[in-house]
Amino acid sequence: MMRRRYIITGKYFPPGFDYEKEWKRARVLFVLGVGCSVQFFFRLYYAVQDLYQYQFDQKKLKWVRVLWEGAVAKSFPDLLKGQWKYYLPYFLFLVAMIFNHYLYYYSTEKCIYLMKRLPKRWTLLKSCVRFPFFGICAGAAGLAVLYLLYYIVYLIVIPGECLRGQ
């Protein structure tokens, strides 16, 4: 039977801490943020619809979608406005976990006094901050990739002549 190898292990947390729950909650909050930020595609859809009008084509005897003359698309920052708020619970959770890790030492038979006496001064701080810092950096990198993907989709979907005014 092969054991699963995880990137996040117990060495990044205070000793004896139930880190798997925290790791799962962080992932769920980030995925919820991504799920909510998908509304960008709805905004993009309506922005594209605003660029076109429908005219009746006499030759084909049907309605044809035609680009408005001089139409300018909404800018990418306008479409992204307010998207960061969906990731706020994720980042606030990670910051709160720093304090939770520190308080964990007080709750477990006053281990804080043992940790403060260790020869390496930064062991206590590292065990409290390591995972939240990693989570914040990973979340920021994930957001950067996600918004780069959104920008590429924006450039593909919006007609080139409608991007002139930006």
mmCIF file of N, CA and C in Angstrom, residues 43-97:
data_model
loop_
_atom_site.group_PDB
_atom_site.id
_atom_site.type_symbol
_atom_site.label_atom_id
_atom_site.label_comp_id
_atom_site.label_asym_id
_atom_site.label_seq_id
_atom_site.Cartn_x
_atom_site.Cartn_y
_atom_site.Cartn_z
ATOM 1 N N ARG A 43 -19.964 38.891 -16.243
ATOM 2 C CA ARG A 43 -19.752 40.310 -16.541
ATOM 3 C C ARG A 43 -19.168 40.476 -17.942
ATOM 4 N N LEU A 44 -18.234 39.612 -18.290
ATOM 5 C CA LEU A 44 -17.613 39.668 -19.618
ATOM 6 C C LEU A 44 -18.644 39.382 -20.701
ATOM 7 N N TYR A 45 -19.509 38.424 -20.467
ATOM 8 C CA TYR A 45 -20.552 38.092 -21.433
ATOM 9 C C TYR A 45 -21.451 39.309 -21.702
ATOM 10 N N TYR A 46 -21.892 39.969 -20.635
ATOM 11 C CA TYR A 46 -22.757 41.140 -20.820
ATOM 12 C C TYR A 46 -22.001 42.307 -21.432
ATOM 13 N N ALA A 47 -20.715 42.424 -21.163
ATOM 14 C CA ALA A 47 -19.914 43.485 -21.783
ATOM 15 C C ALA A 47 -19.797 43.251 -23.286
ATOM 16 N N VAL A 48 -19.659 42.006 -23.687
ATOM 17 C CA VAL A 48 -19.596 41.680 -25.118
ATOM 18 C C VAL A 48 -20.953 41.922 -25.767
ATOM 19 N N GLN A 49 -22.027 41.562 -25.089
ATOM 20 C CA GLN A 49 -23.364 41.777 -25.647
ATOM 21 C C GLN A 49 -23.644 43.258 -25.881
ATOM 22 N N ASP A 50 -23.102 44.122 -25.023
ATOM 23 C CA ASP A 50 -23.306 45.568 -25.178
ATOM 24 C C ASP A 50 -22.599 46.135 -26.401
ATOM 25 N N LEU A 51 -21.672 45.398 -26.968
ATOM 26 C CA LEU A 51 -20.920 45.878 -28.136
ATOM 27 C C LEU A 51 -21.661 45.643 -29.444
ATOM 28 N N TYR A 52 -22.697 44.834 -29.400
ATOM 29 C CA TYR A 52 -23.386 44.432 -30.633
ATOM 30 C C TYR A 52 -24.829 44.909 -30.657
ATOM 31 N N GLN A 53 -25.329 45.026 -31.883
ATOM 32 C CA GLN A 53 -26.742 45.293 -32.109
ATOM 33 C C GLN A 53 -27.241 44.255 -33.118
ATOM 34 N N TYR A 54 -28.533 44.085 -33.163
ATOM 35 C CA TYR A 54 -29.109 43.133 -34.106
ATOM 36 C C TYR A 54 -29.813 43.891 -35.211
ATOM 37 N N GLN A 55 -29.478 43.528 -36.449
ATOM 38 C CA GLN A 55 -30.106 44.134 -37.630
ATOM 39 C C GLN A 55 -30.662 43.022 -38.504
ATOM 40 N N PHE A 56 -31.749 43.349 -39.168
ATOM 41 C CA PHE A 56 -32.361 42.355 -40.039
ATOM 42 C C PHE A 56 -31.675 42.379 -41.388
ATOM 43 N N ASP A 57 -31.173 41.217 -41.814
ATOM 44 C CA ASP A 57 -30.505 41.093 -43.117
ATOM 45 C C ASP A 57 -31.555 40.690 -44.157
ATOM 46 N N GLN A 58 -31.759 41.563 -45.152
ATOM 47 C CA GLN A 58 -32.774 41.325 -46.176
ATOM 48 C C GLN A 58 -32.421 40.138 -47.068
ATOM 49 N N LYS A 59 -31.130 39.936 -47.327
ATOM 50 C CA LYS A 59 -30.724 38.850 -48.226
ATOM 51 C C LYS A 59 -30.901 37.480 -47.576
ATOM 52 N N LYS A 60 -30.509 37.377 -46.310
ATOM 53 C CA LYS A 60 -30.585 36.087 -45.606
ATOM 54 C C LYS A 60 -31.918 35.888 -44.906
ATOM 55 N N LEU A 61 -32.684 36.968 -44.811
ATOM 56 C CA LEU A 61 -33.984 36.950 -44.145
ATOM 57 C C LEU A 61 -33.889 36.464 -42.690
ATOM 58 N N LYS A 62 -32.905 36.989 -42.007
ATOM 59 C CA LYS A 62 -32.782 36.678 -40.594
ATOM 60 C C LYS A 62 -32.042 37.825 -39.887
ATOM 61 N N TRP A 63 -32.104 37.781 -38.558
ATOM 62 C CA TRP A 63 -31.436 38.796 -37.749
ATOM 63 C C TRP A 63 -29.949 38.466 -37.637
ATOM 64 N N VAL A 64 -29.119 39.507 -37.794
ATOM 65 C CA VAL A 64 -27.672 39.331 -37.764
ATOM 66 C C VAL A 64 -27.087 40.239 -36.694
ATOM 67 N N ARG A 65 -26.135 39.727 -35.976
ATOM 68 C CA ARG A 65 -25.464 40.514 -34.938
ATOM 69 C C ARG A 65 -24.357 41.339 -35.585
ATOM 70 N N VAL A 66 -24.422 42.662 -35.348
ATOM 71 C CA VAL A 66 -23.471 43.594 -35.958
ATOM 72 C C VAL A 66 -22.859 44.447 -34.855
ATOM 73 N N LEU A 67 -21.567 44.683 -34.972
ATOM 74 C CA LEU A 67 -20.853 45.497 -33.996
ATOM 75 C C LEU A 67 -21.284 46.955 -34.119
ATOM 76 N N TRP A 68 -21.579 47.596 -32.984
ATOM 77 C CA TRP A 68 -21.924 49.008 -32.990
ATOM 78 C C TRP A 68 -20.739 49.790 -33.538
ATOM 79 N N GLU A 69 -21.008 50.837 -34.270
ATOM 80 C CA GLU A 69 -19.932 51.672 -34.807
ATOM 81 C C GLU A 69 -19.329 52.500 -33.670
ATOM 82 N N GLY A 70 -18.024 52.434 -33.522
ATOM 83 C CA GLY A 70 -17.333 53.176 -32.462
ATOM 84 C C GLY A 70 -17.511 52.592 -31.077
ATOM 85 N N ALA A 71 -17.961 51.354 -30.997
ATOM 86 C CA ALA A 71 -18.182 50.725 -29.689
ATOM 87 C C ALA A 71 -16.844 50.497 -28.981
ATOM 88 N N VAL A 72 -16.833 50.793 -27.674
ATOM 89 C CA VAL A 72 -15.648 50.569 -26.844
ATOM 90 C C VAL A 72 -16.057 49.659 -25.691
ATOM 91 N N ALA A 73 -15.293 48.614 -25.493
ATOM 92 C CA ALA A 73 -15.601 47.633 -24.452
ATOM 93 C C ALA A 73 -15.245 48.185 -23.079
ATOM 94 N N LYS A 74 -15.901 47.637 -22.056
ATOM 95 C CA LYS A 74 -15.528 47.972 -20.685
ATOM 96 C C LYS A 74 -14.089 47.534 -20.458
ATOM 97 N N SER A 75 -13.391 48.304 -19.678
ATOM 98 C CA SER A 75 -11.997 47.954 -19.429
ATOM 99 C C SER A 75 -11.903 46.729 -18.527
ATOM 100 N N PHE A 76 -10.778 46.050 -18.595
ATOM 101 C CA PHE A 76 -10.562 44.853 -17.778
ATOM 102 C C PHE A 76 -10.660 45.165 -16.287
ATOM 103 N N PRO A 77 -10.046 46.267 -15.795
ATOM 104 C CA PRO A 77 -10.202 46.575 -14.365
ATOM 105 C C PRO A 77 -11.655 46.827 -13.955
ATOM 106 N N ASP A 78 -12.455 47.395 -14.843
ATOM 107 C CA ASP A 78 -13.871 47.610 -14.521
ATOM 108 C C ASP A 78 -14.613 46.281 -14.362
ATOM 109 N N LEU A 79 -14.264 45.320 -15.195
ATOM 110 C CA LEU A 79 -14.910 44.010 -15.095
ATOM 111 C C LEU A 79 -14.462 43.246 -13.848
ATOM 112 N N LEU A 80 -13.248 43.532 -13.382
ATOM 113 C CA LEU A 80 -12.716 42.850 -12.199
ATOM 114 C C LEU A 80 -13.074 43.536 -10.896
ATOM 115 N N LYS A 81 -13.693 44.681 -10.983
ATOM 116 C CA LYS A 81 -13.975 45.454 -9.773
ATOM 117 C C LYS A 81 -14.732 44.612 -8.742
ATOM 118 N N GLY A 82 -14.178 44.548 -7.539
ATOM 119 C CA GLY A 82 -14.822 43.822 -6.453
ATOM 120 C C GLY A 82 -14.500 42.344 -6.392
ATOM 121 N N GLN A 83 -13.669 41.829 -7.293
ATOM 122 C CA GLN A 83 -13.356 40.402 -7.295
ATOM 123 C C GLN A 83 -12.479 39.983 -6.115
ATOM 124 N N TRP A 84 -11.670 40.886 -5.588
ATOM 125 C CA TRP A 84 -10.761 40.547 -4.485
ATOM 126 C C TRP A 84 -11.510 40.202 -3.208
ATOM 127 N N LYS A 85 -12.702 40.726 -3.049
ATOM 128 C CA LYS A 85 -13.426 40.497 -1.790
ATOM 129 C C LYS A 85 -13.762 39.031 -1.558
ATOM 130 N N TYR A 86 -13.788 38.233 -2.600
ATOM 131 C CA TYR A 86 -14.111 36.818 -2.442
ATOM 132 C C TYR A 86 -12.959 36.031 -1.816
ATOM 133 N N TYR A 87 -11.760 36.574 -1.883
ATOM 134 C CA TYR A 87 -10.601 35.894 -1.307
ATOM 135 C C TYR A 87 -10.275 36.409 0.093
ATOM 136 N N LEU A 88 -10.960 37.431 0.510
ATOM 137 C CA LEU A 88 -10.706 38.005 1.831
ATOM 138 C C LEU A 88 -10.886 36.988 2.961
ATOM 139 N N PRO A 89 -11.932 36.152 2.969
ATOM 140 C CA PRO A 89 -12.050 35.153 4.043
ATOM 141 C C PRO A 89 -10.850 34.202 4.099
ATOM 142 N N TYR A 90 -10.328 33.841 2.943
ATOM 143 C CA TYR A 90 -9.166 32.956 2.899
ATOM 144 C C TYR A 90 -7.959 33.607 3.577
ATOM 145 N N PHE A 91 -7.656 34.835 3.187
ATOM 146 C CA PHE A 91 -6.486 35.507 3.746
ATOM 147 C C PHE A 91 -6.682 35.852 5.227
ATOM 148 N N LEU A 92 -7.882 36.245 5.604
ATOM 149 C CA LEU A 92 -8.149 36.527 7.017
ATOM 150 C C LEU A 92 -8.060 35.251 7.860
ATOM 151 N N PHE A 93 -8.494 34.133 7.313
ATOM 152 C CA PHE A 93 -8.378 32.856 8.010
ATOM 153 C C PHE A 93 -6.910 32.530 8.285
ATOM 154 N N LEU A 94 -6.058 32.760 7.289
ATOM 155 C CA LEU A 94 -4.639 32.449 7.476
ATOM 156 C C LEU A 94 -3.990 33.367 8.506
ATOM 157 N N VAL A 95 -4.371 34.627 8.514
ATOM 158 C CA VAL A 95 -3.827 35.549 9.518
ATOM 159 C C VAL A 95 -4.323 35.141 10.910
ATOM 160 N N ALA A 96 -5.572 34.752 11.008
ATOM 161 C CA ALA A 96 -6.114 34.323 12.304
ATOM 162 C C ALA A 96 -5.421 33.049 12.781
ATOM 163 N N MET A 97 -4.970 32.228 11.852
ATOM 164 C CA MET A 97 -4.304 30.992 12.246
ATOM 165 C C MET A 97 -2.951 31.267 12.905
#
